Structure formats: structure tokens, C-alpha cells
């Protein structure tokens, strides 16, 4: 599954675009940010609440150490309650990641997945080496019911065994992270998940499908 396009409400779209362009070194044009094959579009949030949105970006696993050094020069990493700021995920994940905070309190993550191809590059990391938006957080009143709806519409199975509070749907190239709307985002456990106004377009899934949650304000469709 690929996350091809994501519309993200922002309190100040120009400030958010500047962050992605100037701090994270991503190509920008008007209200669009290009992250590999994914396009992030910033829109005026208006009366919609901001904050509590989780996005992850894939980086090649052989560039993760350099990407970590690159990020540390630009942002402060988020930590969990034990003070950890580097996370390894085994089992079906085979990945490692670091988290940081973006505009409007975005919970952002760089994640390196060992099953995906290596880059083969050397030297200093550059933001343009991010290959895609690899995760979008989707809050749900019932994780199981939302997982069932998304799977039926798009044909996306869980990457790892789901729980009543968490279901990662998709694969290494793209995941919808379905979480309990009453829980708080890892690793800091400060922000409740929010997806009001999010509009995501998926690729490499069942065509012509739409799933939305009017109460929680998000919308997903296939290209």
C-alpha cells in the first residue's frame, strides 16, 4: 500500500510548508510538500482543531544512523517515560525509529524498515532521501470495527497482530495506524490522536473505495 496524497489542516499552512522545506529539506511548491512518491498538502485548518496528528516517513535502513545525526541538528527527539529516544521494533516490524515534534504539535517519526531496499548512498544525509509518508495515524472509537471497515474496503491486512487499542494496516511502504481515540500517542503519551480534516488517498489497494469517520473527521479513499 502507498500513501499517495495527504491533505493536512494547519493553523498556518505557510509556516508548516516552510518547516518541511527549510528544516526537513523537502521539495515544496505552494502548499505542497513532496516526500518521495507521497505528496503532503497543507490546508488552512480554520475552525478545525490541530495537533495530535501522527505521520511517519520512511528512510533507507542503511542511512538511518546518518538520518539520526541529521535530525539531531534540526529537532529535539521525543522520549518515552524511561527516557529512551531510539526505538527498535522486531517481529513483523523489523524496523527502528526516532520521533520528533513538528508544526502544530505533529508527532513525526523517521523509520527505517529493514525489509525495504537499501540506498547505497554515503556521506551526510539529506531530507530528500525520505522515500514516502509511511504512516498516518487514524483514531477510532472502536479499533476492531474500523480495522474491519478499512480491510473490507481497501484489502489491507494488519502488519502485526492487532490489539483493542492499536492496529497497523498495510505494509512496509504504507500503513494506516488505527488507534483508540481515547489513548495518547507514543512515545511521550501527551497528545490524544486527532485526524479532523485529514484526507488520505491510497495506492496499490482496491480501487474506487472510500472509508470515512464523520464523527472523528477523517476520510480515506483509493486512487
PDB file of C-alpha atoms in Angstrom:
ATOM      1  CA  UNK A   1       0.000   0.000   0.000  1.00  0.00           C
ATOM      2  CA  UNK A   2       1.184   3.502  -0.794  1.00  0.00           C
ATOM      3  CA  UNK A   3       0.084   6.772   0.771  1.00  0.00           C
ATOM      4  CA  UNK A   4      -0.035   8.875  -2.360  1.00  0.00           C
ATOM      5  CA  UNK A   5      -1.584  12.114  -1.117  1.00  0.00           C
ATOM      6  CA  UNK A   6      -2.421  13.504   2.293  1.00  0.00           C
ATOM      7  CA  UNK A   7      -4.342  16.715   2.941  1.00  0.00           C
ATOM      8  CA  UNK A   8      -3.344  18.045   6.380  1.00  0.00           C
ATOM      9  CA  UNK A   9      -5.048  21.003   8.100  1.00  0.00           C
ATOM     10  CA  UNK A  10      -2.618  23.521   9.625  1.00  0.00           C
ATOM     11  CA  UNK A  11      -3.080  26.613  11.748  1.00  0.00           C
ATOM     12  CA  UNK A  12      -0.726  28.434   9.356  1.00  0.00           C
ATOM     13  CA  UNK A  13      -0.080  26.478   6.141  1.00  0.00           C
ATOM     14  CA  UNK A  14       2.747  28.797   5.052  1.00  0.00           C
ATOM     15  CA  UNK A  15       4.611  28.239   8.318  1.00  0.00           C
ATOM     16  CA  UNK A  16       4.123  24.466   8.047  1.00  0.00           C
ATOM     17  CA  UNK A  17       5.320  24.381   4.432  1.00  0.00           C
ATOM     18  CA  UNK A  18       8.376  26.439   5.405  1.00  0.00           C
ATOM     19  CA  UNK A  19       9.162  23.943   8.174  1.00  0.00           C
ATOM     20  CA  UNK A  20       9.078  20.984   5.811  1.00  0.00           C
ATOM     21  CA  UNK A  21      11.134  22.847   3.237  1.00  0.00           C
ATOM     22  CA  UNK A  22      13.682  24.686   5.402  1.00  0.00           C
ATOM     23  CA  UNK A  23      14.077  22.352   8.372  1.00  0.00           C
ATOM     24  CA  UNK A  24      13.434  18.944   6.794  1.00  0.00           C
ATOM     25  CA  UNK A  25      14.919  19.837   3.371  1.00  0.00           C
ATOM     26  CA  UNK A  26      11.960  18.512   1.393  1.00  0.00           C
ATOM     27  CA  UNK A  27      10.902  19.894  -2.015  1.00  0.00           C
ATOM     28  CA  UNK A  28       7.999  22.318  -1.667  1.00  0.00           C
ATOM     29  CA  UNK A  29       5.794  24.196  -4.129  1.00  0.00           C
ATOM     30  CA  UNK A  30       2.995  26.485  -2.942  1.00  0.00           C
ATOM     31  CA  UNK A  31       1.061  24.402  -0.378  1.00  0.00           C
ATOM     32  CA  UNK A  32       2.549  21.051  -1.433  1.00  0.00           C
ATOM     33  CA  UNK A  33       5.454  19.100   0.067  1.00  0.00           C
ATOM     34  CA  UNK A  34       6.951  16.189  -1.868  1.00  0.00           C
ATOM     35  CA  UNK A  35       8.177  13.209   0.149  1.00  0.00           C
ATOM     36  CA  UNK A  36       9.317  10.611  -2.359  1.00  0.00           C
ATOM     37  CA  UNK A  37       6.187   9.226  -4.015  1.00  0.00           C
ATOM     38  CA  UNK A  38       3.928  10.885  -1.392  1.00  0.00           C
ATOM     39  CA  UNK A  39       2.518  14.402  -1.573  1.00  0.00           C
ATOM     40  CA  UNK A  40       1.625  16.291   1.585  1.00  0.00           C
ATOM     41  CA  UNK A  41      -0.738  19.207   1.031  1.00  0.00           C
ATOM     42  CA  UNK A  42      -1.215  21.802   3.761  1.00  0.00           C
ATOM     43  CA  UNK A  43      -4.625  23.465   4.097  1.00  0.00           C
ATOM     44  CA  UNK A  44      -5.968  26.185   6.387  1.00  0.00           C
ATOM     45  CA  UNK A  45      -7.478  24.437   9.408  1.00  0.00           C
ATOM     46  CA  UNK A  46      -9.996  27.197  10.016  1.00  0.00           C
ATOM     47  CA  UNK A  47     -12.111  26.088  12.971  1.00  0.00           C
ATOM     48  CA  UNK A  48     -10.725  22.527  12.956  1.00  0.00           C
ATOM     49  CA  UNK A  49      -8.509  21.528  15.884  1.00  0.00           C
ATOM     50  CA  UNK A  50      -4.842  20.942  15.141  1.00  0.00           C
ATOM     51  CA  UNK A  51      -2.292  18.839  16.984  1.00  0.00           C
ATOM     52  CA  UNK A  52      -2.352  15.148  17.771  1.00  0.00           C
ATOM     53  CA  UNK A  53      -1.640  14.040  14.184  1.00  0.00           C
ATOM     54  CA  UNK A  54       0.952  11.303  13.654  1.00  0.00           C
ATOM     55  CA  UNK A  55       2.971  10.937  10.455  1.00  0.00           C
ATOM     56  CA  UNK A  56       5.996   8.723   9.807  1.00  0.00           C
ATOM     57  CA  UNK A  57       8.476   8.946   6.936  1.00  0.00           C
ATOM     58  CA  UNK A  58      10.480   6.033   5.582  1.00  0.00           C
ATOM     59  CA  UNK A  59      14.253   6.381   5.326  1.00  0.00           C
ATOM     60  CA  UNK A  60      16.528   3.663   3.894  1.00  0.00           C
ATOM     61  CA  UNK A  61      17.781   1.385   6.655  1.00  0.00           C
ATOM     62  CA  UNK A  62      21.426   1.837   5.636  1.00  0.00           C
ATOM     63  CA  UNK A  63      21.017   5.605   6.091  1.00  0.00           C
ATOM     64  CA  UNK A  64      19.349   5.564   9.488  1.00  0.00           C
ATOM     65  CA  UNK A  65      22.439   6.478  11.517  1.00  0.00           C
ATOM     66  CA  UNK A  66      23.173   9.433   9.242  1.00  0.00           C
ATOM     67  CA  UNK A  67      19.487  10.403   9.254  1.00  0.00           C
ATOM     68  CA  UNK A  68      19.547  10.417  13.062  1.00  0.00           C
ATOM     69  CA  UNK A  69      22.570  12.727  13.129  1.00  0.00           C
ATOM     70  CA  UNK A  70      20.907  14.936  10.511  1.00  0.00           C
ATOM     71  CA  UNK A  71      17.698  15.194  12.544  1.00  0.00           C
ATOM     72  CA  UNK A  72      19.518  15.887  15.806  1.00  0.00           C
ATOM     73  CA  UNK A  73      20.933  19.052  14.204  1.00  0.00           C
ATOM     74  CA  UNK A  74      17.381  20.217  13.398  1.00  0.00           C
ATOM     75  CA  UNK A  75      14.982  18.999  16.073  1.00  0.00           C
ATOM     76  CA  UNK A  76      14.819  17.556  19.560  1.00  0.00           C
ATOM     77  CA  UNK A  77      13.865  13.913  19.749  1.00  0.00           C
ATOM     78  CA  UNK A  78      10.820  12.820  21.702  1.00  0.00           C
ATOM     79  CA  UNK A  79      11.413  10.433  24.604  1.00  0.00           C
ATOM     80  CA  UNK A  80       9.302   7.869  26.410  1.00  0.00           C
ATOM     81  CA  UNK A  81       8.751   7.752  30.167  1.00  0.00           C
ATOM     82  CA  UNK A  82      12.038   5.853  30.631  1.00  0.00           C
ATOM     83  CA  UNK A  83      13.995   8.469  28.705  1.00  0.00           C
ATOM     84  CA  UNK A  84      14.520   6.337  25.619  1.00  0.00           C
ATOM     85  CA  UNK A  85      14.727   8.219  22.323  1.00  0.00           C
ATOM     86  CA  UNK A  86      15.670   5.422  19.904  1.00  0.00           C
ATOM     87  CA  UNK A  87      13.220   2.582  19.353  1.00  0.00           C
ATOM     88  CA  UNK A  88      13.694  -0.848  17.793  1.00  0.00           C
ATOM     89  CA  UNK A  89      10.707  -2.881  16.647  1.00  0.00           C
ATOM     90  CA  UNK A  90      11.186  -6.578  15.966  1.00  0.00           C
ATOM     91  CA  UNK A  91       8.800  -9.353  14.937  1.00  0.00           C
ATOM     92  CA  UNK A  92       6.773  -8.333  11.893  1.00  0.00           C
ATOM     93  CA  UNK A  93       8.142  -4.767  12.027  1.00  0.00           C
ATOM     94  CA  UNK A  94      11.912  -5.235  11.585  1.00  0.00           C
ATOM     95  CA  UNK A  95      12.431  -1.515  11.981  1.00  0.00           C
ATOM     96  CA  UNK A  96      13.963   1.217  14.104  1.00  0.00           C
ATOM     97  CA  UNK A  97      12.792   4.779  14.530  1.00  0.00           C
ATOM     98  CA  UNK A  98      13.078   8.163  16.201  1.00  0.00           C
ATOM     99  CA  UNK A  99      10.284  10.650  16.939  1.00  0.00           C
ATOM    100  CA  UNK A 100      10.197  14.448  16.941  1.00  0.00           C
ATOM    101  CA  UNK A 101       7.667  17.271  17.049  1.00  0.00           C
ATOM    102  CA  UNK A 102       6.560  19.268  14.023  1.00  0.00           C
ATOM    103  CA  UNK A 103       4.344  22.319  13.495  1.00  0.00           C
ATOM    104  CA  UNK A 104       1.038  22.327  15.395  1.00  0.00           C
ATOM    105  CA  UNK A 105       2.390  19.573  17.635  1.00  0.00           C
ATOM    106  CA  UNK A 106       2.653  16.964  14.862  1.00  0.00           C
ATOM    107  CA  UNK A 107       4.060  13.672  16.166  1.00  0.00           C
ATOM    108  CA  UNK A 108       6.599  12.948  13.435  1.00  0.00           C
ATOM    109  CA  UNK A 109       8.771   9.872  13.012  1.00  0.00           C
ATOM    110  CA  UNK A 110      11.690   8.748  10.880  1.00  0.00           C
ATOM    111  CA  UNK A 111      11.500   4.977  10.480  1.00  0.00           C
ATOM    112  CA  UNK A 112      13.914   2.579   8.774  1.00  0.00           C
ATOM    113  CA  UNK A 113      12.444  -0.755   7.686  1.00  0.00           C
ATOM    114  CA  UNK A 114      14.967  -3.487   7.097  1.00  0.00           C
ATOM    115  CA  UNK A 115      12.850  -5.346   4.523  1.00  0.00           C
ATOM    116  CA  UNK A 116      12.914  -2.388   2.140  1.00  0.00           C
ATOM    117  CA  UNK A 117      15.830  -1.799  -0.263  1.00  0.00           C
ATOM    118  CA  UNK A 118      18.995  -0.134   0.965  1.00  0.00           C
ATOM    119  CA  UNK A 119      20.040   3.193  -0.501  1.00  0.00           C
ATOM    120  CA  UNK A 120      23.704   2.557  -1.197  1.00  0.00           C
ATOM    121  CA  UNK A 121      24.454   6.242  -0.591  1.00  0.00           C
ATOM    122  CA  UNK A 122      27.171   7.521   1.708  1.00  0.00           C
ATOM    123  CA  UNK A 123      28.060  10.810   3.351  1.00  0.00           C
ATOM    124  CA  UNK A 124      25.740  13.260   5.040  1.00  0.00           C
ATOM    125  CA  UNK A 125      22.020  12.597   4.933  1.00  0.00           C
ATOM    126  CA  UNK A 126      19.649  14.977   3.126  1.00  0.00           C
ATOM    127  CA  UNK A 127      15.907  15.270   3.716  1.00  0.00           C
ATOM    128  CA  UNK A 128      15.169  14.444   0.095  1.00  0.00           C
ATOM    129  CA  UNK A 129      16.273  10.873   0.875  1.00  0.00           C
ATOM    130  CA  UNK A 130      12.986  10.224   2.674  1.00  0.00           C
ATOM    131  CA  UNK A 131      11.126   7.851   0.384  1.00  0.00           C
ATOM    132  CA  UNK A 132       7.472   8.356   1.375  1.00  0.00           C
ATOM    133  CA  UNK A 133       4.893   9.073   4.018  1.00  0.00           C
ATOM    134  CA  UNK A 134       4.881   5.611   5.519  1.00  0.00           C
ATOM    135  CA  UNK A 135       2.335   6.053   8.335  1.00  0.00           C
ATOM    136  CA  UNK A 136      -0.764   8.125   9.019  1.00  0.00           C
ATOM    137  CA  UNK A 137      -2.494   7.941  12.385  1.00  0.00           C
ATOM    138  CA  UNK A 138      -6.229   7.187  12.289  1.00  0.00           C
ATOM    139  CA  UNK A 139      -8.195   7.495  15.559  1.00  0.00           C
ATOM    140  CA  UNK A 140     -11.155   5.217  16.127  1.00  0.00           C
ATOM    141  CA  UNK A 141     -13.850   4.758  18.760  1.00  0.00           C
ATOM    142  CA  UNK A 142     -13.599   1.016  18.034  1.00  0.00           C
ATOM    143  CA  UNK A 143     -10.254  -0.099  16.619  1.00  0.00           C
ATOM    144  CA  UNK A 144     -11.644  -3.513  15.650  1.00  0.00           C
ATOM    145  CA  UNK A 145     -14.646  -2.081  13.795  1.00  0.00           C
ATOM    146  CA  UNK A 146     -12.537   0.495  11.943  1.00  0.00           C
ATOM    147  CA  UNK A 147      -9.967  -2.150  11.050  1.00  0.00           C
ATOM    148  CA  UNK A 148     -12.751  -4.311   9.615  1.00  0.00           C
ATOM    149  CA  UNK A 149     -14.119  -1.427   7.520  1.00  0.00           C
ATOM    150  CA  UNK A 150     -10.703  -0.489   6.138  1.00  0.00           C
ATOM    151  CA  UNK A 151      -9.788  -4.090   5.343  1.00  0.00           C
ATOM    152  CA  UNK A 152     -13.116  -4.719   3.580  1.00  0.00           C
ATOM    153  CA  UNK A 153     -12.819  -1.537   1.510  1.00  0.00           C
ATOM    154  CA  UNK A 154      -9.129  -1.491   0.640  1.00  0.00           C
ATOM    155  CA  UNK A 155      -7.958  -5.059   1.213  1.00  0.00           C
ATOM    156  CA  UNK A 156      -5.372  -4.068   3.823  1.00  0.00           C
ATOM    157  CA  UNK A 157      -4.405  -6.584   6.477  1.00  0.00           C
ATOM    158  CA  UNK A 158      -2.645  -5.874   9.767  1.00  0.00           C
ATOM    159  CA  UNK A 159       1.157  -5.793   9.645  1.00  0.00           C
ATOM    160  CA  UNK A 160       1.323  -7.200  13.177  1.00  0.00           C
ATOM    161  CA  UNK A 161      -1.350  -8.726  15.413  1.00  0.00           C
ATOM    162  CA  UNK A 162      -3.856  -6.010  16.299  1.00  0.00           C
ATOM    163  CA  UNK A 163      -4.979  -5.213  19.814  1.00  0.00           C
ATOM    164  CA  UNK A 164      -8.138  -3.452  21.067  1.00  0.00           C
ATOM    165  CA  UNK A 165      -6.090  -0.229  21.100  1.00  0.00           C
ATOM    166  CA  UNK A 166      -3.798  -0.483  18.030  1.00  0.00           C
ATOM    167  CA  UNK A 167      -3.954  -1.923  14.509  1.00  0.00           C
ATOM    168  CA  UNK A 168      -1.284  -1.151  11.864  1.00  0.00           C
ATOM    169  CA  UNK A 169      -2.949  -1.771   8.488  1.00  0.00           C
ATOM    170  CA  UNK A 170      -0.883  -2.102   5.321  1.00  0.00           C
ATOM    171  CA  UNK A 171       2.769  -2.942   4.797  1.00  0.00           C
ATOM    172  CA  UNK A 172       6.299  -1.520   4.924  1.00  0.00           C
ATOM    173  CA  UNK A 173       5.561   1.022   2.190  1.00  0.00           C
ATOM    174  CA  UNK A 174       2.388   2.413   3.761  1.00  0.00           C
ATOM    175  CA  UNK A 175       0.425   1.964   6.972  1.00  0.00           C
ATOM    176  CA  UNK A 176      -2.770   3.344   8.418  1.00  0.00           C
ATOM    177  CA  UNK A 177      -2.112   3.308  12.160  1.00  0.00           C
ATOM    178  CA  UNK A 178      -5.554   2.808  13.704  1.00  0.00           C
ATOM    179  CA  UNK A 179      -5.522   3.747  17.371  1.00  0.00           C
ATOM    180  CA  UNK A 180      -8.012   4.116  20.203  1.00  0.00           C
ATOM    181  CA  UNK A 181      -9.190   7.732  20.134  1.00  0.00           C
ATOM    182  CA  UNK A 182      -9.025   7.874  23.932  1.00  0.00           C
ATOM    183  CA  UNK A 183      -5.352   6.817  24.121  1.00  0.00           C
ATOM    184  CA  UNK A 184      -2.297   9.065  23.804  1.00  0.00           C
ATOM    185  CA  UNK A 185       0.429   8.924  21.191  1.00  0.00           C
ATOM    186  CA  UNK A 186       3.656   7.030  21.780  1.00  0.00           C
ATOM    187  CA  UNK A 187       6.296   7.857  22.912  1.00  0.00           C
ATOM    188  CA  UNK A 188       5.528  10.908  25.061  1.00  0.00           C
ATOM    189  CA  UNK A 189       1.933   9.894  25.884  1.00  0.00           C
ATOM    190  CA  UNK A 190       0.871  13.563  25.868  1.00  0.00           C
ATOM    191  CA  UNK A 191      -1.309  14.072  22.796  1.00  0.00           C
ATOM    192  CA  UNK A 192      -4.665  12.490  22.065  1.00  0.00           C
ATOM    193  CA  UNK A 193      -4.961  11.363  18.430  1.00  0.00           C
ATOM    194  CA  UNK A 194      -6.610  13.820  16.085  1.00  0.00           C
ATOM    195  CA  UNK A 195      -7.400  13.434  12.393  1.00  0.00           C
ATOM    196  CA  UNK A 196     -10.068  16.076  11.810  1.00  0.00           C
ATOM    197  CA  UNK A 197      -9.866  17.270   8.229  1.00  0.00           C
ATOM    198  CA  UNK A 198      -7.355  14.617   7.162  1.00  0.00           C
ATOM    199  CA  UNK A 199      -7.920  13.386   3.629  1.00  0.00           C
ATOM    200  CA  UNK A 200      -5.733  10.496   2.506  1.00  0.00           C
ATOM    201  CA  UNK A 201      -5.515   8.892  -0.935  1.00  0.00           C
ATOM    202  CA  UNK A 202      -4.108   5.375  -1.101  1.00  0.00           C
ATOM    203  CA  UNK A 203      -2.492   3.498  -3.958  1.00  0.00           C
ATOM    204  CA  UNK A 204      -1.937  -0.215  -4.648  1.00  0.00           C
ATOM    205  CA  UNK A 205      -5.169  -1.144  -2.849  1.00  0.00           C
ATOM    206  CA  UNK A 206      -8.692  -1.997  -4.038  1.00  0.00           C
ATOM    207  CA  UNK A 207      -9.744   0.750  -6.441  1.00  0.00           C
ATOM    208  CA  UNK A 208     -12.743   3.031  -6.007  1.00  0.00           C
ATOM    209  CA  UNK A 209     -13.125   2.530  -2.260  1.00  0.00           C
ATOM    210  CA  UNK A 210     -13.938   5.158   0.367  1.00  0.00           C
ATOM    211  CA  UNK A 211     -13.955   4.936   4.159  1.00  0.00           C
ATOM    212  CA  UNK A 212     -14.604   7.890   6.438  1.00  0.00           C
ATOM    213  CA  UNK A 213     -15.489   8.682  10.007  1.00  0.00           C
ATOM    214  CA  UNK A 214     -17.784  11.702  10.154  1.00  0.00           C
ATOM    215  CA  UNK A 215     -17.579  11.961  13.933  1.00  0.00           C
ATOM    216  CA  UNK A 216     -13.786  11.924  14.066  1.00  0.00           C
ATOM    217  CA  UNK A 217     -13.429  13.852  10.821  1.00  0.00           C
ATOM    218  CA  UNK A 218     -11.139  11.758   8.610  1.00  0.00           C
ATOM    219  CA  UNK A 219     -11.602  10.445   5.076  1.00  0.00           C
ATOM    220  CA  UNK A 220      -9.661   7.792   3.146  1.00  0.00           C
ATOM    221  CA  UNK A 221     -10.072   6.762  -0.470  1.00  0.00           C
ATOM    222  CA  UNK A 222      -8.209   4.788  -3.083  1.00  0.00           C
ATOM    223  CA  UNK A 223      -6.918   6.328  -6.301  1.00  0.00           C
TER     224      UNK A 223
END
